[in-house]
Amino acid sequence: MRKKITIVGAGNVGATAANWIVEKELGDVVLVDVAEGIPQGKALDLLEAMPIEKRDCSVIGTNDYAETTNSDVVVITAGIPRKPGMSRDDLLQTNFKIMSDVVSKVIAVSPNSILVVVSNPLDAMAQTAFKLSGFPRERVIGMAGVLDSARFRTFIAEELHVSVENVTAFVLGGHGDTMVPLPRYSTVAGIPITELIPADRVEALVQRTRDGGAEIVKYLKTGSAFYAPSAAAVEMVEAILKDKKKILPCAVYLEGEYGISGLYVGVPVKLGEKGVEQIIEIKLTADEQAALNRSADSVKELCGVIGMA
């Protein structure tokens, strides 16, 4: 029996995630959205590509969560982007209401699913999904570090004119201005980038990584990134469904790890069929730990606004 993957939200991120999933033939996809016709149209379009791509996957679009029953993994991309004149608190409150509604509907029909949260503000939305679902922390995971690390890897590869396949990078902390890229743990063919790139250029790459989403928004003007965010979410889905035991930086609920408790913060984890199978603690310098604590504080502040701290 093929795995069943539900994607909540048929916007650019959700629809592109569906595309990556069927391209990798990871399972059957249900695309659900409140907008009538949008998930149905995109799903049918994607389904009609299957004979060309030679992929045997079902793709269904719906407005009814009943169609998502017994999903193995649910990827939540629903929410609104920040609009001109809208404060971060406005965005937070609106997306908190959307996330609350989505989670209640998902857990009613897929009580054994694993949730991969992509909606922003990411860490606060993952915390909301965790608290409202009642799921164990292993089954509610936020997508942020995979995307941020991919951006860092892209910039490192460009800087050194090497294959992206040679580059590994770690980015910890919240998904936003306070994220913590770790140059010491970022390597090219096993060589730390601190030995290959001058310190000032490393810092420039770190800052560009922090500004990665904003850089794309500035170009697009009326939208935000979707190819890389959706690919990052699908890398997590693949690690879970194929039980890869893959180590990826993800937002997870910490219970004392890294000296942080009761918050979703990005750290390296092992992903497999049970979701988060291990949280990996790496040694941080005093400066790195201080940066991670600052990042956690900003997440805590957002969670406090919506009563999820």
PDB file of C-alpha atoms in Angstrom:
ATOM      1  CA  MET A   1       0.000   0.000   0.000  1.00  0.00           C
ATOM      2  CA  ARG A   2       1.326   3.424  -0.938  1.00  0.00           C
ATOM      3  CA  LYS A   3       1.857   6.011   1.758  1.00  0.00           C
ATOM      4  CA  LYS A   4      -0.651   8.848   2.058  1.00  0.00           C
ATOM      5  CA  ILE A   5       0.609  12.405   2.340  1.00  0.00           C
ATOM      6  CA  THR A   6      -1.730  15.316   2.973  1.00  0.00           C
ATOM      7  CA  ILE A   7      -0.661  18.856   2.173  1.00  0.00           C
ATOM      8  CA  VAL A   8      -2.722  21.569   3.834  1.00  0.00           C
ATOM      9  CA  GLY A   9      -2.622  24.731   1.729  1.00  0.00           C
ATOM     10  CA  ALA A  10      -2.661  24.693  -2.083  1.00  0.00           C
ATOM     11  CA  GLY A  11      -0.634  27.863  -2.573  1.00  0.00           C
ATOM     12  CA  ASN A  12       2.811  27.951  -4.169  1.00  0.00           C
ATOM     13  CA  VAL A  13       4.565  26.094  -1.341  1.00  0.00           C
ATOM     14  CA  GLY A  14       1.905  23.408  -0.985  1.00  0.00           C
ATOM     15  CA  ALA A  15       1.399  22.785  -4.695  1.00  0.00           C
ATOM     16  CA  THR A  16       5.150  22.678  -5.365  1.00  0.00           C
ATOM     17  CA  ALA A  17       5.622  20.256  -2.442  1.00  0.00           C
ATOM     18  CA  ALA A  18       3.000  18.020  -4.068  1.00  0.00           C
ATOM     19  CA  ASN A  19       5.006  18.177  -7.278  1.00  0.00           C
ATOM     20  CA  TRP A  20       8.276  17.146  -5.550  1.00  0.00           C
ATOM     21  CA  ILE A  21       6.489  14.322  -3.697  1.00  0.00           C
ATOM     22  CA  VAL A  22       5.017  12.676  -6.782  1.00  0.00           C
ATOM     23  CA  GLU A  23       8.235  13.259  -8.734  1.00  0.00           C
ATOM     24  CA  LYS A  24      10.003  11.179  -6.053  1.00  0.00           C
ATOM     25  CA  GLU A  25       7.041   8.757  -6.011  1.00  0.00           C
ATOM     26  CA  LEU A  26       6.858   8.939  -2.213  1.00  0.00           C
ATOM     27  CA  GLY A  27       3.125   8.201  -2.087  1.00  0.00           C
ATOM     28  CA  ASP A  28      -0.366   9.431  -2.872  1.00  0.00           C
ATOM     29  CA  VAL A  29      -1.105  13.110  -2.256  1.00  0.00           C
ATOM     30  CA  VAL A  30      -4.190  14.881  -0.967  1.00  0.00           C
ATOM     31  CA  LEU A  31      -4.079  18.651  -1.462  1.00  0.00           C
ATOM     32  CA  VAL A  32      -6.588  20.369   0.830  1.00  0.00           C
ATOM     33  CA  ASP A  33      -7.441  24.071   0.958  1.00  0.00           C
ATOM     34  CA  VAL A  34     -10.349  26.300   2.002  1.00  0.00           C
ATOM     35  CA  ALA A  35     -10.454  27.940  -1.445  1.00  0.00           C
ATOM     36  CA  GLU A  36     -12.946  26.130  -3.651  1.00  0.00           C
ATOM     37  CA  GLY A  37     -11.564  24.855  -6.947  1.00  0.00           C
ATOM     38  CA  ILE A  38      -7.899  25.736  -6.339  1.00  0.00           C
ATOM     39  CA  PRO A  39      -6.774  22.389  -4.821  1.00  0.00           C
ATOM     40  CA  GLN A  40      -8.984  20.464  -7.263  1.00  0.00           C
ATOM     41  CA  GLY A  41      -7.554  22.257 -10.304  1.00  0.00           C
ATOM     42  CA  LYS A  42      -3.909  22.009  -9.229  1.00  0.00           C
ATOM     43  CA  ALA A  43      -4.293  18.354  -8.227  1.00  0.00           C
ATOM     44  CA  LEU A  44      -5.899  17.424 -11.542  1.00  0.00           C
ATOM     45  CA  ASP A  45      -3.189  19.270 -13.469  1.00  0.00           C
ATOM     46  CA  LEU A  46      -0.490  17.403 -11.542  1.00  0.00           C
ATOM     47  CA  LEU A  47      -2.298  14.077 -11.931  1.00  0.00           C
ATOM     48  CA  GLU A  48      -2.362  14.561 -15.690  1.00  0.00           C
ATOM     49  CA  ALA A  49       1.437  14.906 -15.668  1.00  0.00           C
ATOM     50  CA  MET A  50       1.850  11.405 -14.207  1.00  0.00           C
ATOM     51  CA  PRO A  51       1.654   9.505 -17.545  1.00  0.00           C
ATOM     52  CA  ILE A  52       4.348  11.804 -18.958  1.00  0.00           C
ATOM     53  CA  GLU A  53       6.574  11.467 -15.902  1.00  0.00           C
ATOM     54  CA  LYS A  54       5.786   7.729 -15.596  1.00  0.00           C
ATOM     55  CA  ARG A  55       4.802   8.003 -11.948  1.00  0.00           C
ATOM     56  CA  ASP A  56       1.985   5.961 -10.407  1.00  0.00           C
ATOM     57  CA  CYS A  57       0.778   8.380  -7.758  1.00  0.00           C
ATOM     58  CA  SER A  58      -2.737   9.532  -7.018  1.00  0.00           C
ATOM     59  CA  VAL A  59      -3.247  13.274  -6.539  1.00  0.00           C
ATOM     60  CA  ILE A  60      -6.560  14.503  -5.111  1.00  0.00           C
ATOM     61  CA  GLY A  61      -7.633  18.095  -4.473  1.00  0.00           C
ATOM     62  CA  THR A  62     -10.350  18.790  -1.941  1.00  0.00           C
ATOM     63  CA  ASN A  63     -11.924  21.210   0.525  1.00  0.00           C
ATOM     64  CA  ASP A  64     -13.007  18.322   2.780  1.00  0.00           C
ATOM     65  CA  TYR A  65     -10.692  16.910   5.452  1.00  0.00           C
ATOM     66  CA  ALA A  66     -12.562  13.588   5.251  1.00  0.00           C
ATOM     67  CA  GLU A  67     -10.508  12.895   2.107  1.00  0.00           C
ATOM     68  CA  THR A  68      -7.325  13.149   4.201  1.00  0.00           C
ATOM     69  CA  THR A  69      -8.325  10.358   6.600  1.00  0.00           C
ATOM     70  CA  ASN A  70      -5.494   8.108   7.800  1.00  0.00           C
ATOM     71  CA  SER A  71      -2.675  10.194   6.349  1.00  0.00           C
ATOM     72  CA  ASP A  72       0.832   9.034   7.259  1.00  0.00           C
ATOM     73  CA  VAL A  73       2.319  12.525   7.075  1.00  0.00           C
ATOM     74  CA  VAL A  74       0.573  15.907   7.029  1.00  0.00           C
ATOM     75  CA  VAL A  75       2.509  18.904   5.707  1.00  0.00           C
ATOM     76  CA  ILE A  76       0.941  22.173   6.909  1.00  0.00           C
ATOM     77  CA  THR A  77       1.657  25.175   4.684  1.00  0.00           C
ATOM     78  CA  ALA A  78      -1.605  27.050   5.341  1.00  0.00           C
ATOM     79  CA  GLY A  79      -1.485  30.681   6.438  1.00  0.00           C
ATOM     80  CA  ILE A  80      -1.297  34.161   5.013  1.00  0.00           C
ATOM     81  CA  PRO A  81       1.893  36.013   4.038  1.00  0.00           C
ATOM     82  CA  ARG A  82       2.648  39.334   5.691  1.00  0.00           C
ATOM     83  CA  LYS A  83       1.028  42.183   3.772  1.00  0.00           C
ATOM     84  CA  PRO A  84       2.057  45.864   3.619  1.00  0.00           C
ATOM     85  CA  GLY A  85       1.049  47.691   6.794  1.00  0.00           C
ATOM     86  CA  MET A  86       0.555  44.429   8.706  1.00  0.00           C
ATOM     87  CA  SER A  87       2.483  44.038  11.953  1.00  0.00           C
ATOM     88  CA  ARG A  88       4.173  40.793  12.948  1.00  0.00           C
ATOM     89  CA  ASP A  89       1.574  40.456  15.706  1.00  0.00           C
ATOM     90  CA  ASP A  90      -1.247  40.742  13.140  1.00  0.00           C
ATOM     91  CA  LEU A  91       0.342  37.972  11.065  1.00  0.00           C
ATOM     92  CA  LEU A  92       0.894  35.887  14.172  1.00  0.00           C
ATOM     93  CA  GLN A  93      -2.715  36.165  15.377  1.00  0.00           C
ATOM     94  CA  THR A  94      -4.214  35.436  11.940  1.00  0.00           C
ATOM     95  CA  ASN A  95      -2.019  32.406  11.301  1.00  0.00           C
ATOM     96  CA  PHE A  96      -2.560  31.176  14.868  1.00  0.00           C
ATOM     97  CA  LYS A  97      -6.311  31.016  14.150  1.00  0.00           C
ATOM     98  CA  ILE A  98      -5.694  29.209  10.853  1.00  0.00           C
ATOM     99  CA  MET A  99      -3.268  26.734  12.477  1.00  0.00           C
ATOM    100  CA  SER A 100      -5.706  26.041  15.325  1.00  0.00           C
ATOM    101  CA  ASP A 101      -8.463  25.220  12.836  1.00  0.00           C
ATOM    102  CA  VAL A 102      -6.211  23.041  10.657  1.00  0.00           C
ATOM    103  CA  VAL A 103      -4.789  21.032  13.559  1.00  0.00           C
ATOM    104  CA  SER A 104      -8.223  20.253  15.016  1.00  0.00           C
ATOM    105  CA  LYS A 105      -9.397  18.946  11.628  1.00  0.00           C
ATOM    106  CA  VAL A 106      -6.230  16.960  10.907  1.00  0.00           C
ATOM    107  CA  ILE A 107      -6.044  15.139  14.246  1.00  0.00           C
ATOM    108  CA  ALA A 108      -9.747  14.195  14.050  1.00  0.00           C
ATOM    109  CA  VAL A 109      -9.162  12.057  10.948  1.00  0.00           C
ATOM    110  CA  SER A 110      -5.416  11.225  11.102  1.00  0.00           C
ATOM    111  CA  PRO A 111      -4.636  10.684  14.799  1.00  0.00           C
ATOM    112  CA  ASN A 112      -1.478   8.663  14.046  1.00  0.00           C
ATOM    113  CA  SER A 113       0.042  11.061  11.509  1.00  0.00           C
ATOM    114  CA  ILE A 114       3.324  12.954  11.717  1.00  0.00           C
ATOM    115  CA  LEU A 115       2.955  16.726  11.281  1.00  0.00           C
ATOM    116  CA  VAL A 116       5.516  18.736   9.325  1.00  0.00           C
ATOM    117  CA  VAL A 117       4.824  22.435   9.924  1.00  0.00           C
ATOM    118  CA  VAL A 118       5.927  24.965   7.289  1.00  0.00           C
ATOM    119  CA  SER A 119       3.618  27.911   8.096  1.00  0.00           C
ATOM    120  CA  ASN A 120       5.116  31.147   9.461  1.00  0.00           C
ATOM    121  CA  PRO A 121       6.102  32.396  11.947  1.00  0.00           C
ATOM    122  CA  LEU A 122       7.501  28.865  11.885  1.00  0.00           C
ATOM    123  CA  ASP A 123       8.614  28.156  15.436  1.00  0.00           C
ATOM    124  CA  ALA A 124       5.469  29.630  17.009  1.00  0.00           C
ATOM    125  CA  MET A 125       3.233  27.736  14.554  1.00  0.00           C
ATOM    126  CA  ALA A 126       5.039  24.453  15.293  1.00  0.00           C
ATOM    127  CA  GLN A 127       4.568  25.115  19.010  1.00  0.00           C
ATOM    128  CA  THR A 128       0.866  25.763  18.373  1.00  0.00           C
ATOM    129  CA  ALA A 129       0.472  22.503  16.418  1.00  0.00           C
ATOM    130  CA  PHE A 130       2.251  20.575  19.172  1.00  0.00           C
ATOM    131  CA  LYS A 131       0.226  22.043  22.037  1.00  0.00           C
ATOM    132  CA  LEU A 132      -3.155  21.755  20.301  1.00  0.00           C
ATOM    133  CA  SER A 133      -2.662  18.319  18.758  1.00  0.00           C
ATOM    134  CA  GLY A 134      -1.651  16.553  21.947  1.00  0.00           C
ATOM    135  CA  PHE A 135       0.794  14.541  19.816  1.00  0.00           C
ATOM    136  CA  PRO A 136       4.175  13.545  21.287  1.00  0.00           C
ATOM    137  CA  ARG A 137       6.968  15.932  20.335  1.00  0.00           C
ATOM    138  CA  GLU A 138       8.482  13.298  18.034  1.00  0.00           C
ATOM    139  CA  ARG A 139       5.487  13.656  15.686  1.00  0.00           C
ATOM    140  CA  VAL A 140       5.319  17.464  15.329  1.00  0.00           C
ATOM    141  CA  ILE A 141       8.323  18.874  13.481  1.00  0.00           C
ATOM    142  CA  GLY A 142       8.974  22.354  12.093  1.00  0.00           C
ATOM    143  CA  MET A 143      10.689  22.920   8.751  1.00  0.00           C
ATOM    144  CA  ALA A 144      13.207  25.739   8.950  1.00  0.00           C
ATOM    145  CA  GLY A 145      16.778  24.561   9.388  1.00  0.00           C
ATOM    146  CA  VAL A 146      16.724  22.393   6.252  1.00  0.00           C
ATOM    147  CA  LEU A 147      15.828  25.472   4.193  1.00  0.00           C
ATOM    148  CA  ASP A 148      18.214  27.827   5.997  1.00  0.00           C
ATOM    149  CA  SER A 149      21.051  25.297   5.712  1.00  0.00           C
ATOM    150  CA  ALA A 150      20.330  24.827   1.994  1.00  0.00           C
ATOM    151  CA  ARG A 151      20.633  28.581   1.502  1.00  0.00           C
ATOM    152  CA  PHE A 152      23.917  28.652   3.426  1.00  0.00           C
ATOM    153  CA  ARG A 153      25.201  25.684   1.369  1.00  0.00           C
ATOM    154  CA  THR A 154      24.229  27.438  -1.863  1.00  0.00           C
ATOM    155  CA  PHE A 155      26.167  30.574  -0.944  1.00  0.00           C
ATOM    156  CA  ILE A 156      29.225  28.586   0.233  1.00  0.00           C
ATOM    157  CA  ALA A 157      29.293  26.569  -3.013  1.00  0.00           C
ATOM    158  CA  GLU A 158      29.030  29.757  -5.076  1.00  0.00           C
ATOM    159  CA  GLU A 159      31.784  31.435  -3.061  1.00  0.00           C
ATOM    160  CA  LEU A 160      34.228  28.549  -3.566  1.00  0.00           C
ATOM    161  CA  HIS A 161      33.033  27.431  -7.034  1.00  0.00           C
ATOM    162  CA  VAL A 162      32.502  23.861  -5.824  1.00  0.00           C
ATOM    163  CA  SER A 163      29.685  21.330  -6.128  1.00  0.00           C
ATOM    164  CA  VAL A 164      26.826  21.822  -3.675  1.00  0.00           C
ATOM    165  CA  GLU A 165      27.121  18.076  -3.041  1.00  0.00           C
ATOM    166  CA  ASN A 166      30.477  18.708  -1.327  1.00  0.00           C
ATOM    167  CA  VAL A 167      28.998  21.267   1.060  1.00  0.00           C
ATOM    168  CA  THR A 168      27.379  20.587   4.423  1.00  0.00           C
ATOM    169  CA  ALA A 169      26.113  23.364   6.668  1.00  0.00           C
ATOM    170  CA  PHE A 170      24.309  23.671   9.969  1.00  0.00           C
ATOM    171  CA  VAL A 171      21.932  26.433  10.940  1.00  0.00           C
ATOM    172  CA  LEU A 172      20.367  26.328  14.399  1.00  0.00           C
ATOM    173  CA  GLY A 173      17.820  28.448  16.243  1.00  0.00           C
ATOM    174  CA  GLY A 174      14.579  30.115  15.221  1.00  0.00           C
ATOM    175  CA  HIS A 175      13.574  30.682  11.623  1.00  0.00           C
ATOM    176  CA  GLY A 176      14.187  34.391  11.180  1.00  0.00           C
ATOM    177  CA  ASP A 177      16.608  37.182  11.927  1.00  0.00           C
ATOM    178  CA  THR A 178      17.943  35.389  15.018  1.00  0.00           C
ATOM    179  CA  MET A 179      18.899  32.102  13.318  1.00  0.00           C
ATOM    180  CA  VAL A 180      22.371  30.789  14.176  1.00  0.00           C
ATOM    181  CA  PRO A 181      24.455  29.581  11.206  1.00  0.00           C
ATOM    182  CA  LEU A 182      27.494  27.642  12.489  1.00  0.00           C
ATOM    183  CA  PRO A 183      30.572  28.105  10.268  1.00  0.00           C
ATOM    184  CA  ARG A 184      32.668  25.783  12.502  1.00  0.00           C
ATOM    185  CA  TYR A 185      30.334  22.890  11.672  1.00  0.00           C
ATOM    186  CA  SER A 186      29.950  23.823   7.996  1.00  0.00           C
ATOM    187  CA  THR A 187      32.314  21.967   5.681  1.00  0.00           C
ATOM    188  CA  VAL A 188      33.399  21.436   2.091  1.00  0.00           C
ATOM    189  CA  ALA A 189      34.423  17.800   1.519  1.00  0.00           C
ATOM    190  CA  GLY A 190      34.994  17.575   5.283  1.00  0.00           C
ATOM    191  CA  ILE A 191      37.122  20.742   5.512  1.00  0.00           C
ATOM    192  CA  PRO A 192      35.631  23.463   7.766  1.00  0.00           C
ATOM    193  CA  ILE A 193      34.774  26.570   5.734  1.00  0.00           C
ATOM    194  CA  THR A 194      36.661  28.660   8.308  1.00  0.00           C
ATOM    195  CA  GLU A 195      39.862  27.209   6.770  1.00  0.00           C
ATOM    196  CA  LEU A 196      38.778  27.957   3.199  1.00  0.00           C
ATOM    197  CA  ILE A 197      37.018  31.329   3.319  1.00  0.00           C
ATOM    198  CA  PRO A 198      38.270  34.562   4.965  1.00  0.00           C
ATOM    199  CA  ALA A 199      36.412  35.528   8.150  1.00  0.00           C
ATOM    200  CA  ASP A 200      34.817  38.643   6.657  1.00  0.00           C
ATOM    201  CA  ARG A 201      33.423  36.634   3.724  1.00  0.00           C
ATOM    202  CA  VAL A 202      32.137  33.938   6.083  1.00  0.00           C
ATOM    203  CA  GLU A 203      30.278  36.631   8.024  1.00  0.00           C
ATOM    204  CA  ALA A 204      28.832  38.013   4.772  1.00  0.00           C
ATOM    205  CA  LEU A 205      27.550  34.547   3.819  1.00  0.00           C
ATOM    206  CA  VAL A 206      26.070  34.100   7.300  1.00  0.00           C
ATOM    207  CA  GLN A 207      24.222  37.407   7.005  1.00  0.00           C
ATOM    208  CA  ARG A 208      22.966  36.584   3.504  1.00  0.00           C
ATOM    209  CA  THR A 209      21.630  33.307   4.897  1.00  0.00           C
ATOM    210  CA  ARG A 210      19.752  35.183   7.634  1.00  0.00           C
ATOM    211  CA  ASP A 211      18.299  37.486   4.982  1.00  0.00           C
ATOM    212  CA  GLY A 212      17.613  34.637   2.536  1.00  0.00           C
ATOM    213  CA  GLY A 213      13.835  34.879   2.545  1.00  0.00           C
ATOM    214  CA  ALA A 214      13.786  38.677   2.481  1.00  0.00           C
ATOM    215  CA  GLU A 215      16.162  38.753  -0.506  1.00  0.00           C
ATOM    216  CA  ILE A 216      13.700  36.688  -2.557  1.00  0.00           C
ATOM    217  CA  VAL A 217      10.683  38.721  -1.389  1.00  0.00           C
ATOM    218  CA  LYS A 218      12.482  41.884  -2.513  1.00  0.00           C
ATOM    219  CA  TYR A 219      12.831  40.470  -6.024  1.00  0.00           C
ATOM    220  CA  LEU A 220       9.323  39.007  -6.279  1.00  0.00           C
ATOM    221  CA  LYS A 221       7.624  42.041  -4.684  1.00  0.00           C
ATOM    222  CA  THR A 222       4.241  40.293  -4.316  1.00  0.00           C
ATOM    223  CA  GLY A 223       5.257  36.830  -3.140  1.00  0.00           C
ATOM    224  CA  SER A 224       7.838  34.801  -1.275  1.00  0.00           C
ATOM    225  CA  ALA A 225      10.067  31.770  -1.810  1.00  0.00           C
ATOM    226  CA  PHE A 226       8.443  28.440  -2.620  1.00  0.00           C
ATOM    227  CA  TYR A 227      10.775  26.157  -4.598  1.00  0.00           C
ATOM    228  CA  ALA A 228      13.389  25.751  -1.837  1.00  0.00           C
ATOM    229  CA  PRO A 229      10.920  25.794   1.110  1.00  0.00           C
ATOM    230  CA  SER A 230       8.797  23.051  -0.489  1.00  0.00           C
ATOM    231  CA  ALA A 231      11.878  20.993  -1.403  1.00  0.00           C
ATOM    232  CA  ALA A 232      13.091  21.297   2.205  1.00  0.00           C
ATOM    233  CA  ALA A 233       9.755  20.056   3.576  1.00  0.00           C
ATOM    234  CA  VAL A 234       9.793  17.126   1.151  1.00  0.00           C
ATOM    235  CA  GLU A 235      13.335  16.148   2.193  1.00  0.00           C
ATOM    236  CA  MET A 236      11.918  15.752   5.702  1.00  0.00           C
ATOM    237  CA  VAL A 237       8.898  13.798   4.436  1.00  0.00           C
ATOM    238  CA  GLU A 238      11.171  11.473   2.471  1.00  0.00           C
ATOM    239  CA  ALA A 239      13.421  10.861   5.494  1.00  0.00           C
ATOM    240  CA  ILE A 240      10.340   9.895   7.525  1.00  0.00           C
ATOM    241  CA  LEU A 241       8.561   7.718   4.950  1.00  0.00           C
ATOM    242  CA  LYS A 242      11.744   5.889   3.916  1.00  0.00           C
ATOM    243  CA  ASP A 243      12.964   5.601   7.523  1.00  0.00           C
ATOM    244  CA  LYS A 244      16.289   7.087   6.426  1.00  0.00           C
ATOM    245  CA  LYS A 245      17.582   8.001   9.905  1.00  0.00           C
ATOM    246  CA  LYS A 246      18.768  11.206   8.247  1.00  0.00           C
ATOM    247  CA  ILE A 247      20.293  13.958  10.366  1.00  0.00           C
ATOM    248  CA  LEU A 248      18.690  17.286   9.500  1.00  0.00           C
ATOM    249  CA  PRO A 249      18.285  20.591  11.347  1.00  0.00           C
ATOM    250  CA  CYS A 250      14.591  20.852  12.307  1.00  0.00           C
ATOM    251  CA  ALA A 251      12.478  22.802  14.785  1.00  0.00           C
ATOM    252  CA  VAL A 252      11.619  20.476  17.669  1.00  0.00           C
ATOM    253  CA  TYR A 253      10.257  20.860  21.184  1.00  0.00           C
ATOM    254  CA  LEU A 254      13.211  20.978  23.545  1.00  0.00           C
ATOM    255  CA  GLU A 255      12.997  19.561  27.052  1.00  0.00           C
ATOM    256  CA  GLY A 256      16.358  20.609  28.459  1.00  0.00           C
ATOM    257  CA  GLU A 257      18.521  19.955  25.411  1.00  0.00           C
ATOM    258  CA  TYR A 258      20.936  22.844  24.784  1.00  0.00           C
ATOM    259  CA  GLY A 259      19.753  24.243  28.121  1.00  0.00           C
ATOM    260  CA  ILE A 260      16.369  25.187  26.618  1.00  0.00           C
ATOM    261  CA  SER A 261      12.991  23.861  27.791  1.00  0.00           C
ATOM    262  CA  GLY A 262       9.401  24.164  26.610  1.00  0.00           C
ATOM    263  CA  LEU A 263      10.094  25.718  23.190  1.00  0.00           C
ATOM    264  CA  TYR A 264      10.386  24.826  19.527  1.00  0.00           C
ATOM    265  CA  VAL A 265      13.917  25.674  18.417  1.00  0.00           C
ATOM    266  CA  GLY A 266      15.972  24.460  15.442  1.00  0.00           C
ATOM    267  CA  VAL A 267      18.557  21.793  16.300  1.00  0.00           C
ATOM    268  CA  PRO A 268      20.036  18.742  14.516  1.00  0.00           C
ATOM    269  CA  VAL A 269      17.769  15.705  14.738  1.00  0.00           C
ATOM    270  CA  LYS A 270      17.623  12.175  13.339  1.00  0.00           C
ATOM    271  CA  LEU A 271      14.474  11.711  11.237  1.00  0.00           C
ATOM    272  CA  GLY A 272      12.977   8.273  10.645  1.00  0.00           C
ATOM    273  CA  GLU A 273       9.649   6.458  10.518  1.00  0.00           C
ATOM    274  CA  LYS A 274       8.718   7.573  14.051  1.00  0.00           C
ATOM    275  CA  GLY A 275       9.462  11.217  13.258  1.00  0.00           C
ATOM    276  CA  VAL A 276      12.165  12.689  15.480  1.00  0.00           C
ATOM    277  CA  GLU A 277      14.123   9.653  16.672  1.00  0.00           C
ATOM    278  CA  GLN A 278      17.000  11.496  18.328  1.00  0.00           C
ATOM    279  CA  ILE A 279      17.953  15.061  19.189  1.00  0.00           C
ATOM    280  CA  ILE A 280      21.673  15.488  18.617  1.00  0.00           C
ATOM    281  CA  GLU A 281      23.483  17.820  21.006  1.00  0.00           C
ATOM    282  CA  ILE A 282      26.674  19.327  19.642  1.00  0.00           C
ATOM    283  CA  LYS A 283      29.172  21.325  21.660  1.00  0.00           C
ATOM    284  CA  LEU A 284      28.728  25.061  21.246  1.00  0.00           C
ATOM    285  CA  THR A 285      31.100  27.869  22.112  1.00  0.00           C
ATOM    286  CA  ALA A 286      29.915  30.444  24.648  1.00  0.00           C
ATOM    287  CA  ASP A 287      29.117  32.873  21.807  1.00  0.00           C
ATOM    288  CA  GLU A 288      27.172  30.244  19.854  1.00  0.00           C
ATOM    289  CA  GLN A 289      25.186  29.234  22.932  1.00  0.00           C
ATOM    290  CA  ALA A 290      24.418  32.883  23.687  1.00  0.00           C
ATOM    291  CA  ALA A 291      23.165  33.358  20.105  1.00  0.00           C
ATOM    292  CA  LEU A 292      20.989  30.244  20.401  1.00  0.00           C
ATOM    293  CA  ASN A 293      19.568  31.526  23.704  1.00  0.00           C
ATOM    294  CA  ARG A 294      18.718  34.871  22.086  1.00  0.00           C
ATOM    295  CA  SER A 295      16.986  33.032  19.270  1.00  0.00           C
ATOM    296  CA  ALA A 296      14.998  30.953  21.779  1.00  0.00           C
ATOM    297  CA  ASP A 297      13.999  34.118  23.649  1.00  0.00           C
ATOM    298  CA  SER A 298      12.526  35.617  20.488  1.00  0.00           C
ATOM    299  CA  VAL A 299      10.535  32.404  19.878  1.00  0.00           C
ATOM    300  CA  LYS A 300       9.304  32.497  23.477  1.00  0.00           C
ATOM    301  CA  GLU A 301       8.137  36.062  23.027  1.00  0.00           C
ATOM    302  CA  LEU A 302       6.035  35.154  19.966  1.00  0.00           C
ATOM    303  CA  CYS A 303       4.590  32.095  21.704  1.00  0.00           C
ATOM    304  CA  GLY A 304       3.670  34.262  24.688  1.00  0.00           C
ATOM    305  CA  VAL A 305       1.606  36.594  22.494  1.00  0.00           C
ATOM    306  CA  ILE A 306      -0.649  33.694  21.410  1.00  0.00           C
ATOM    307  CA  GLY A 307      -0.684  31.984  24.796  1.00  0.00           C
ATOM    308  CA  MET A 308       1.412  29.018  23.666  1.00  0.00           C
ATOM    309  CA  ALA A 309       4.582  29.643  25.702  1.00  0.00           C
TER     310      ALA A 309
END
